[in-house]
């Protein structure tokens, strides 16, 4: 698959992709553009989203660690609190009208830059996603931990607060323990 994608994008100037991450270049297990604030991700969906971004790296140096490194980070923590990995990434995608507006051309199943175009063929996007590393609490009381090495971002922004709605009727809270959550949602 990578060989085909390399061929499709071989003729474009990749340095014109501002983030160096092009959605269409990734393997697309989960489309990052489709994630909304209403979506609930389990850890497997979060990993699929991460992998989609990881494989979409087309140019430059991105701060996405390898999958082996990411998995090792999950294994490092042995406490009872549930880890909450976070992704906050800017990325680019091809504009839906890039070819019809003569921003890119297609020759021999390859995209090619159009000389003298007046605008970029790439749209800008951002995704924020969080998940719980495990979905079970045997005691009814749950503690969450957001570790800095599981906050993956290229935005330059930092977290100042995490709020969780534990589904217990108390609404969004910034605290360490939540009693008997029926469903948890995260908000940054």
PDB file of C-alpha atoms in Angstrom:
ATOM      1  CA  UNK A   1       0.000   0.000   0.000  1.00  0.00           C
ATOM      2  CA  UNK A   2       2.801   2.445   0.854  1.00  0.00           C
ATOM      3  CA  UNK A   3       4.361   1.899  -2.578  1.00  0.00           C
ATOM      4  CA  UNK A   4       1.088   2.862  -4.286  1.00  0.00           C
ATOM      5  CA  UNK A   5       0.604   5.944  -2.105  1.00  0.00           C
ATOM      6  CA  UNK A   6       4.214   7.010  -2.688  1.00  0.00           C
ATOM      7  CA  UNK A   7       3.550   6.780  -6.424  1.00  0.00           C
ATOM      8  CA  UNK A   8       0.267   8.727  -6.248  1.00  0.00           C
ATOM      9  CA  UNK A   9       1.948  11.624  -4.412  1.00  0.00           C
ATOM     10  CA  UNK A  10       5.440  11.401  -6.004  1.00  0.00           C
ATOM     11  CA  UNK A  11       5.047  14.470  -8.214  1.00  0.00           C
ATOM     12  CA  UNK A  12       3.808  17.005  -5.670  1.00  0.00           C
ATOM     13  CA  UNK A  13       5.961  19.434  -3.712  1.00  0.00           C
ATOM     14  CA  UNK A  14       5.441  17.968  -0.242  1.00  0.00           C
ATOM     15  CA  UNK A  15       6.983  21.010   1.452  1.00  0.00           C
ATOM     16  CA  UNK A  16       3.769  22.893   0.564  1.00  0.00           C
ATOM     17  CA  UNK A  17       1.799  20.683   2.973  1.00  0.00           C
ATOM     18  CA  UNK A  18       1.946  22.954   6.058  1.00  0.00           C
ATOM     19  CA  UNK A  19       1.749  20.262   8.766  1.00  0.00           C
ATOM     20  CA  UNK A  20       3.629  17.544   6.867  1.00  0.00           C
ATOM     21  CA  UNK A  21       0.669  15.254   7.573  1.00  0.00           C
ATOM     22  CA  UNK A  22      -1.660  14.584   4.631  1.00  0.00           C
ATOM     23  CA  UNK A  23      -4.823  12.671   5.494  1.00  0.00           C
ATOM     24  CA  UNK A  24      -5.063  10.934   2.114  1.00  0.00           C
ATOM     25  CA  UNK A  25      -1.479   9.658   2.408  1.00  0.00           C
ATOM     26  CA  UNK A  26      -2.317   7.700   5.577  1.00  0.00           C
ATOM     27  CA  UNK A  27      -3.763   4.212   5.763  1.00  0.00           C
ATOM     28  CA  UNK A  28      -7.069   5.635   6.959  1.00  0.00           C
ATOM     29  CA  UNK A  29      -8.200   3.123   9.571  1.00  0.00           C
ATOM     30  CA  UNK A  30     -10.194   6.028  10.993  1.00  0.00           C
ATOM     31  CA  UNK A  31     -10.764   9.290   9.148  1.00  0.00           C
ATOM     32  CA  UNK A  32      -9.503  12.068  11.412  1.00  0.00           C
ATOM     33  CA  UNK A  33     -11.636  14.655   9.588  1.00  0.00           C
ATOM     34  CA  UNK A  34     -14.793  12.832  10.668  1.00  0.00           C
ATOM     35  CA  UNK A  35     -14.156  12.916  14.460  1.00  0.00           C
ATOM     36  CA  UNK A  36     -16.529  15.291  16.287  1.00  0.00           C
ATOM     37  CA  UNK A  37     -16.915  16.370  19.902  1.00  0.00           C
ATOM     38  CA  UNK A  38     -19.912  14.043  20.165  1.00  0.00           C
ATOM     39  CA  UNK A  39     -17.926  10.897  19.316  1.00  0.00           C
ATOM     40  CA  UNK A  40     -16.984   8.397  21.986  1.00  0.00           C
ATOM     41  CA  UNK A  41     -13.792   6.464  21.308  1.00  0.00           C
ATOM     42  CA  UNK A  42     -12.712   3.276  22.982  1.00  0.00           C
ATOM     43  CA  UNK A  43      -8.987   2.548  23.197  1.00  0.00           C
ATOM     44  CA  UNK A  44      -9.007   0.497  19.980  1.00  0.00           C
ATOM     45  CA  UNK A  45     -10.655   3.338  18.022  1.00  0.00           C
ATOM     46  CA  UNK A  46      -8.169   5.798  19.563  1.00  0.00           C
ATOM     47  CA  UNK A  47      -5.286   3.593  18.395  1.00  0.00           C
ATOM     48  CA  UNK A  48      -6.816   3.366  14.888  1.00  0.00           C
ATOM     49  CA  UNK A  49      -7.016   7.169  14.767  1.00  0.00           C
ATOM     50  CA  UNK A  50      -3.431   7.435  15.998  1.00  0.00           C
ATOM     51  CA  UNK A  51      -2.253   4.939  13.385  1.00  0.00           C
ATOM     52  CA  UNK A  52      -4.082   6.859  10.657  1.00  0.00           C
ATOM     53  CA  UNK A  53      -2.245  10.064  11.636  1.00  0.00           C
ATOM     54  CA  UNK A  54       1.055   8.215  12.078  1.00  0.00           C
ATOM     55  CA  UNK A  55       0.904   6.761   8.562  1.00  0.00           C
ATOM     56  CA  UNK A  56      -0.191  10.112   7.065  1.00  0.00           C
ATOM     57  CA  UNK A  57       3.237  11.676   7.731  1.00  0.00           C
ATOM     58  CA  UNK A  58       4.380  12.697   4.245  1.00  0.00           C
ATOM     59  CA  UNK A  59       6.999  15.393   4.852  1.00  0.00           C
ATOM     60  CA  UNK A  60       9.222  16.883   7.547  1.00  0.00           C
ATOM     61  CA  UNK A  61       9.637  15.924  11.158  1.00  0.00           C
ATOM     62  CA  UNK A  62       6.507  15.166  13.148  1.00  0.00           C
ATOM     63  CA  UNK A  63       6.390  14.409  16.849  1.00  0.00           C
ATOM     64  CA  UNK A  64       4.399  11.194  16.513  1.00  0.00           C
ATOM     65  CA  UNK A  65       6.285   8.381  18.274  1.00  0.00           C
ATOM     66  CA  UNK A  66       6.438   4.938  16.701  1.00  0.00           C
ATOM     67  CA  UNK A  67       3.720   2.463  17.551  1.00  0.00           C
ATOM     68  CA  UNK A  68       6.219   0.381  19.542  1.00  0.00           C
ATOM     69  CA  UNK A  69       7.162   3.466  21.584  1.00  0.00           C
ATOM     70  CA  UNK A  70       3.508   4.317  22.169  1.00  0.00           C
ATOM     71  CA  UNK A  71       2.720   0.767  23.303  1.00  0.00           C
ATOM     72  CA  UNK A  72       5.729   0.838  25.653  1.00  0.00           C
ATOM     73  CA  UNK A  73       4.387   4.054  27.198  1.00  0.00           C
ATOM     74  CA  UNK A  74       1.102   2.300  27.958  1.00  0.00           C
ATOM     75  CA  UNK A  75       3.006  -0.570  29.582  1.00  0.00           C
ATOM     76  CA  UNK A  76       5.152   1.735  31.784  1.00  0.00           C
ATOM     77  CA  UNK A  77       2.303   2.687  34.087  1.00  0.00           C
ATOM     78  CA  UNK A  78       1.320  -0.004  36.571  1.00  0.00           C
ATOM     79  CA  UNK A  79      -0.925   1.993  38.908  1.00  0.00           C
ATOM     80  CA  UNK A  80      -4.631   1.456  39.435  1.00  0.00           C
ATOM     81  CA  UNK A  81      -5.730   4.715  37.776  1.00  0.00           C
ATOM     82  CA  UNK A  82      -7.048   4.470  34.227  1.00  0.00           C
ATOM     83  CA  UNK A  83      -4.767   6.191  31.737  1.00  0.00           C
ATOM     84  CA  UNK A  84      -6.316   8.727  29.373  1.00  0.00           C
ATOM     85  CA  UNK A  85      -4.223   9.128  26.216  1.00  0.00           C
ATOM     86  CA  UNK A  86      -4.894  12.317  24.259  1.00  0.00           C
ATOM     87  CA  UNK A  87      -4.312  13.319  20.632  1.00  0.00           C
ATOM     88  CA  UNK A  88      -4.463  16.960  19.539  1.00  0.00           C
ATOM     89  CA  UNK A  89      -3.105  17.251  16.013  1.00  0.00           C
ATOM     90  CA  UNK A  90      -3.272  19.645  13.109  1.00  0.00           C
ATOM     91  CA  UNK A  91      -3.139  17.967   9.717  1.00  0.00           C
ATOM     92  CA  UNK A  92      -3.976  18.650   6.095  1.00  0.00           C
ATOM     93  CA  UNK A  93      -6.199  17.063   3.493  1.00  0.00           C
ATOM     94  CA  UNK A  94      -6.717  17.536  -0.201  1.00  0.00           C
ATOM     95  CA  UNK A  95      -9.432  20.073  -0.962  1.00  0.00           C
ATOM     96  CA  UNK A  96     -12.382  18.309  -2.559  1.00  0.00           C
ATOM     97  CA  UNK A  97     -12.122  20.677  -5.531  1.00  0.00           C
ATOM     98  CA  UNK A  98      -8.313  20.571  -5.863  1.00  0.00           C
ATOM     99  CA  UNK A  99      -8.408  18.980  -9.332  1.00  0.00           C
ATOM    100  CA  UNK A 100     -11.572  20.655 -10.660  1.00  0.00           C
ATOM    101  CA  UNK A 101     -10.250  24.084  -9.564  1.00  0.00           C
ATOM    102  CA  UNK A 102      -6.929  23.423 -11.305  1.00  0.00           C
ATOM    103  CA  UNK A 103      -4.911  23.438  -8.066  1.00  0.00           C
ATOM    104  CA  UNK A 104      -3.596  19.936  -8.791  1.00  0.00           C
ATOM    105  CA  UNK A 105      -3.708  17.864 -11.948  1.00  0.00           C
ATOM    106  CA  UNK A 106      -3.788  14.101 -12.350  1.00  0.00           C
ATOM    107  CA  UNK A 107      -1.505  12.382 -14.834  1.00  0.00           C
ATOM    108  CA  UNK A 108      -0.994   8.612 -14.990  1.00  0.00           C
ATOM    109  CA  UNK A 109      -2.819   8.212 -11.657  1.00  0.00           C
ATOM    110  CA  UNK A 110      -0.483  10.681  -9.958  1.00  0.00           C
ATOM    111  CA  UNK A 111      -1.203  14.099  -8.497  1.00  0.00           C
ATOM    112  CA  UNK A 112       0.917  16.876  -9.946  1.00  0.00           C
ATOM    113  CA  UNK A 113       1.305  20.500  -8.832  1.00  0.00           C
ATOM    114  CA  UNK A 114      -0.179  23.129 -11.143  1.00  0.00           C
ATOM    115  CA  UNK A 115       2.330  25.896 -11.839  1.00  0.00           C
ATOM    116  CA  UNK A 116       1.053  29.389 -11.033  1.00  0.00           C
ATOM    117  CA  UNK A 117      -1.924  28.288  -8.942  1.00  0.00           C
ATOM    118  CA  UNK A 118      -3.347  31.094  -6.791  1.00  0.00           C
ATOM    119  CA  UNK A 119      -4.234  29.045  -3.718  1.00  0.00           C
ATOM    120  CA  UNK A 120      -3.243  25.908  -1.881  1.00  0.00           C
ATOM    121  CA  UNK A 121      -4.816  22.566  -2.793  1.00  0.00           C
ATOM    122  CA  UNK A 122      -4.676  21.587   0.899  1.00  0.00           C
ATOM    123  CA  UNK A 123      -7.271  22.229   3.578  1.00  0.00           C
ATOM    124  CA  UNK A 124      -6.392  22.521   7.269  1.00  0.00           C
ATOM    125  CA  UNK A 125      -7.936  20.327   9.947  1.00  0.00           C
ATOM    126  CA  UNK A 126      -7.541  19.637  13.643  1.00  0.00           C
ATOM    127  CA  UNK A 127      -8.478  16.611  15.714  1.00  0.00           C
ATOM    128  CA  UNK A 128      -8.753  16.194  19.480  1.00  0.00           C
ATOM    129  CA  UNK A 129      -9.469  12.740  20.836  1.00  0.00           C
ATOM    130  CA  UNK A 130      -9.205  10.960  24.159  1.00  0.00           C
ATOM    131  CA  UNK A 131      -9.979   7.449  25.333  1.00  0.00           C
ATOM    132  CA  UNK A 132      -9.831   5.377  28.480  1.00  0.00           C
ATOM    133  CA  UNK A 133      -7.052   2.788  28.494  1.00  0.00           C
ATOM    134  CA  UNK A 134      -9.445   0.273  30.062  1.00  0.00           C
ATOM    135  CA  UNK A 135     -13.203   0.278  30.385  1.00  0.00           C
ATOM    136  CA  UNK A 136     -13.690  -1.654  33.607  1.00  0.00           C
ATOM    137  CA  UNK A 137     -13.668  -0.655  37.263  1.00  0.00           C
ATOM    138  CA  UNK A 138     -14.230  -3.459  39.724  1.00  0.00           C
ATOM    139  CA  UNK A 139     -14.595  -1.186  42.764  1.00  0.00           C
ATOM    140  CA  UNK A 140     -17.010   1.460  41.458  1.00  0.00           C
ATOM    141  CA  UNK A 141     -14.518   4.238  42.209  1.00  0.00           C
ATOM    142  CA  UNK A 142     -12.350   5.296  39.307  1.00  0.00           C
ATOM    143  CA  UNK A 143      -9.221   7.402  39.142  1.00  0.00           C
ATOM    144  CA  UNK A 144      -7.890   8.764  35.884  1.00  0.00           C
ATOM    145  CA  UNK A 145      -4.371   9.781  34.993  1.00  0.00           C
ATOM    146  CA  UNK A 146      -3.293  11.944  32.066  1.00  0.00           C
ATOM    147  CA  UNK A 147       0.416  11.414  31.597  1.00  0.00           C
ATOM    148  CA  UNK A 148       2.469  13.946  29.666  1.00  0.00           C
ATOM    149  CA  UNK A 149       4.041  11.244  27.474  1.00  0.00           C
ATOM    150  CA  UNK A 150       0.563  10.159  26.341  1.00  0.00           C
ATOM    151  CA  UNK A 151      -0.501  13.695  25.342  1.00  0.00           C
ATOM    152  CA  UNK A 152       0.417  13.728  21.652  1.00  0.00           C
ATOM    153  CA  UNK A 153       0.211  17.073  19.903  1.00  0.00           C
ATOM    154  CA  UNK A 154       1.751  19.207  17.188  1.00  0.00           C
ATOM    155  CA  UNK A 155      -0.308  22.307  18.017  1.00  0.00           C
ATOM    156  CA  UNK A 156       2.094  23.878  20.521  1.00  0.00           C
ATOM    157  CA  UNK A 157      -0.782  24.074  23.006  1.00  0.00           C
ATOM    158  CA  UNK A 158      -0.644  22.643  26.509  1.00  0.00           C
ATOM    159  CA  UNK A 159      -3.363  21.277  28.747  1.00  0.00           C
ATOM    160  CA  UNK A 160      -4.424  23.436  31.654  1.00  0.00           C
ATOM    161  CA  UNK A 161      -7.413  21.398  32.757  1.00  0.00           C
ATOM    162  CA  UNK A 162      -9.219  18.147  32.037  1.00  0.00           C
ATOM    163  CA  UNK A 163     -12.885  17.758  32.933  1.00  0.00           C
ATOM    164  CA  UNK A 164     -14.793  14.496  32.995  1.00  0.00           C
ATOM    165  CA  UNK A 165     -18.527  13.858  32.944  1.00  0.00           C
ATOM    166  CA  UNK A 166     -18.758  10.515  34.738  1.00  0.00           C
ATOM    167  CA  UNK A 167     -22.428  10.062  33.869  1.00  0.00           C
ATOM    168  CA  UNK A 168     -23.397  10.202  37.541  1.00  0.00           C
ATOM    169  CA  UNK A 169     -25.549  13.337  37.317  1.00  0.00           C
ATOM    170  CA  UNK A 170     -22.836  15.655  38.664  1.00  0.00           C
ATOM    171  CA  UNK A 171     -21.877  17.071  35.241  1.00  0.00           C
ATOM    172  CA  UNK A 172     -18.372  18.081  34.207  1.00  0.00           C
ATOM    173  CA  UNK A 173     -15.849  17.894  37.072  1.00  0.00           C
ATOM    174  CA  UNK A 174     -12.143  18.543  37.516  1.00  0.00           C
ATOM    175  CA  UNK A 175     -11.229  16.027  40.183  1.00  0.00           C
ATOM    176  CA  UNK A 176      -9.339  12.798  40.582  1.00  0.00           C
ATOM    177  CA  UNK A 177     -12.037  10.337  41.679  1.00  0.00           C
ATOM    178  CA  UNK A 178     -15.464   9.597  40.300  1.00  0.00           C
ATOM    179  CA  UNK A 179     -17.997   7.297  41.892  1.00  0.00           C
ATOM    180  CA  UNK A 180     -19.912   4.676  39.908  1.00  0.00           C
ATOM    181  CA  UNK A 181     -19.761   6.196  36.452  1.00  0.00           C
ATOM    182  CA  UNK A 182     -22.233   4.737  34.018  1.00  0.00           C
ATOM    183  CA  UNK A 183     -20.518   6.420  31.080  1.00  0.00           C
ATOM    184  CA  UNK A 184     -17.575   8.786  31.027  1.00  0.00           C
ATOM    185  CA  UNK A 185     -16.964  11.591  28.565  1.00  0.00           C
ATOM    186  CA  UNK A 186     -13.888  13.768  28.397  1.00  0.00           C
ATOM    187  CA  UNK A 187     -13.553  17.460  27.670  1.00  0.00           C
ATOM    188  CA  UNK A 188     -10.399  19.485  27.352  1.00  0.00           C
TER     189      UNK A 188
END
